[in-house]
Amino acid sequence: MDVSRKTDQRQNGPVDTETPMANMHQRKELEDTEQLRLKKRRKRRIKAAKKIQAWWRGHLVRRTLLVAALRAWMIQGWWRMILLRRAYKQQKLLLRLYVIQEKSAVKLQSCFRMWQCRQYCQLVQNLPEFQTPESNLIFQNNEVLQVPSKAVSKEPEFHIEIVSI
């Protein structure tokens, strides 16, 4: 039998009764290895937690950026619509001004032409009629000017052609 081990007669087996110093040293090593194992485990858990937190923060940032991008896109669409409405209103206003100007020009031309017509009619009515004998209407090549036999009226004839765009 070993000196460090003694058998106890009361129990049915050898009893391990080592020296207290060796037992304490063994217990200390066991505690140190346990603490080292716990530290490693804690480091692994902290590392995993950091990875999870980084993923979650990235997810939150991407989600926030997506929401911000969607809102910016909506605002841009709204602003483009406002600009198109403004352009349409301005185009409509310019078209109205153009139509007013064209109508005014046509009206002015019409008034001027009617004034010219009246002036001509007054001139024709105020002129005395001179009739020359047909013998005086001979040209150098001895041709007689053919006067139409149609009755000439004192009213002027106007032919107006209106062309629309």
PDB file of N, CA, C and O in Angstrom, residues 111-121 158:
ATOM      1  N   CYS A 111     -60.493  96.085 -89.528  1.00  0.00           N
ATOM      2  CA  CYS A 111     -60.928  97.482 -89.421  1.00  0.00           C
ATOM      3  C   CYS A 111     -60.202  98.348 -90.438  1.00  0.00           C
ATOM      4  O   CYS A 111     -60.816  99.216 -91.099  1.00  0.00           O
ATOM      5  N   PHE A 112     -58.900  98.124 -90.606  1.00  0.00           N
ATOM      6  CA  PHE A 112     -58.134  98.914 -91.565  1.00  0.00           C
ATOM      7  C   PHE A 112     -58.619  98.664 -92.993  1.00  0.00           C
ATOM      8  O   PHE A 112     -58.774  99.603 -93.780  1.00  0.00           O
ATOM      9  N   ARG A 113     -58.877  97.413 -93.322  1.00  0.00           N
ATOM     10  CA  ARG A 113     -59.378  97.097 -94.672  1.00  0.00           C
ATOM     11  C   ARG A 113     -60.753  97.703 -94.920  1.00  0.00           C
ATOM     12  O   ARG A 113     -61.035  98.189 -96.017  1.00  0.00           O
ATOM     13  N   MET A 114     -61.599  97.677 -93.899  1.00  0.00           N
ATOM     14  CA  MET A 114     -62.922  98.306 -94.058  1.00  0.00           C
ATOM     15  C   MET A 114     -62.783  99.816 -94.223  1.00  0.00           C
ATOM     16  O   MET A 114     -63.491 100.442 -95.013  1.00  0.00           O
ATOM     17  N   TRP A 115     -61.856 100.426 -93.501  1.00  0.00           N
ATOM     18  CA  TRP A 115     -61.605 101.856 -93.653  1.00  0.00           C
ATOM     19  C   TRP A 115     -61.125 102.163 -95.062  1.00  0.00           C
ATOM     20  O   TRP A 115     -61.581 103.112 -95.700  1.00  0.00           O
ATOM     21  N   GLN A 116     -60.208 101.319 -95.582  1.00  0.00           N
ATOM     22  CA  GLN A 116     -59.728 101.509 -96.952  1.00  0.00           C
ATOM     23  C   GLN A 116     -60.880 101.371 -97.942  1.00  0.00           C
ATOM     24  O   GLN A 116     -60.993 102.144 -98.908  1.00  0.00           O
ATOM     25  N   CYS A 117     -61.742 100.414 -97.695  1.00  0.00           N
ATOM     26  CA  CYS A 117     -62.897 100.192 -98.578  1.00  0.00           C
ATOM     27  C   CYS A 117     -63.799 101.417 -98.570  1.00  0.00           C
ATOM     28  O   CYS A 117     -64.257 101.883 -99.631  1.00  0.00           O
ATOM     29  N   ARG A 118     -64.069 101.964 -97.439  1.00  0.00           N
ATOM     30  CA  ARG A 118     -64.922 103.144 -97.344  1.00  0.00           C
ATOM     31  C   ARG A 118     -64.267 104.340 -98.040  1.00  0.00           C
ATOM     32  O   ARG A 118     -64.942 105.111 -98.729  1.00  0.00           O
ATOM     33  N   GLN A 119     -62.979 104.483 -97.848  1.00  0.00           N
ATOM     34  CA  GLN A 119     -62.272 105.583 -98.521  1.00  0.00           C
ATOM     35  C   GLN A 119     -62.380 105.441-100.036  1.00  0.00           C
ATOM     36  O   GLN A 119     -62.627 106.420-100.743  1.00  0.00           O
ATOM     37  N   TYR A 120     -62.206 104.219-100.510  1.00  0.00           N
ATOM     38  CA  TYR A 120     -62.304 103.978-101.950  1.00  0.00           C
ATOM     39  C   TYR A 120     -63.715 104.261-102.451  1.00  0.00           C
ATOM     40  O   TYR A 120     -63.893 104.898-103.498  1.00  0.00           O
ATOM     41  N   CYS A 121     -64.707 103.815-101.697  1.00  0.00           N
ATOM     42  CA  CYS A 121     -66.101 104.044-102.102  1.00  0.00           C
ATOM     43  C   CYS A 121     -66.399 105.557-102.144  1.00  0.00           C
ATOM     44  O   CYS A 121     -67.048 106.038-103.078  1.00  0.00           O
ATOM     45  N   PHE A 158     -65.038  92.821-103.303  1.00  0.00           N
ATOM     46  CA  PHE A 158     -63.968  92.350-102.434  1.00  0.00           C
ATOM     47  C   PHE A 158     -64.012  90.838-102.363  1.00  0.00           C
ATOM     48  O   PHE A 158     -65.076  90.245-102.202  1.00  0.00           O
TER      49      PHE A 158
END
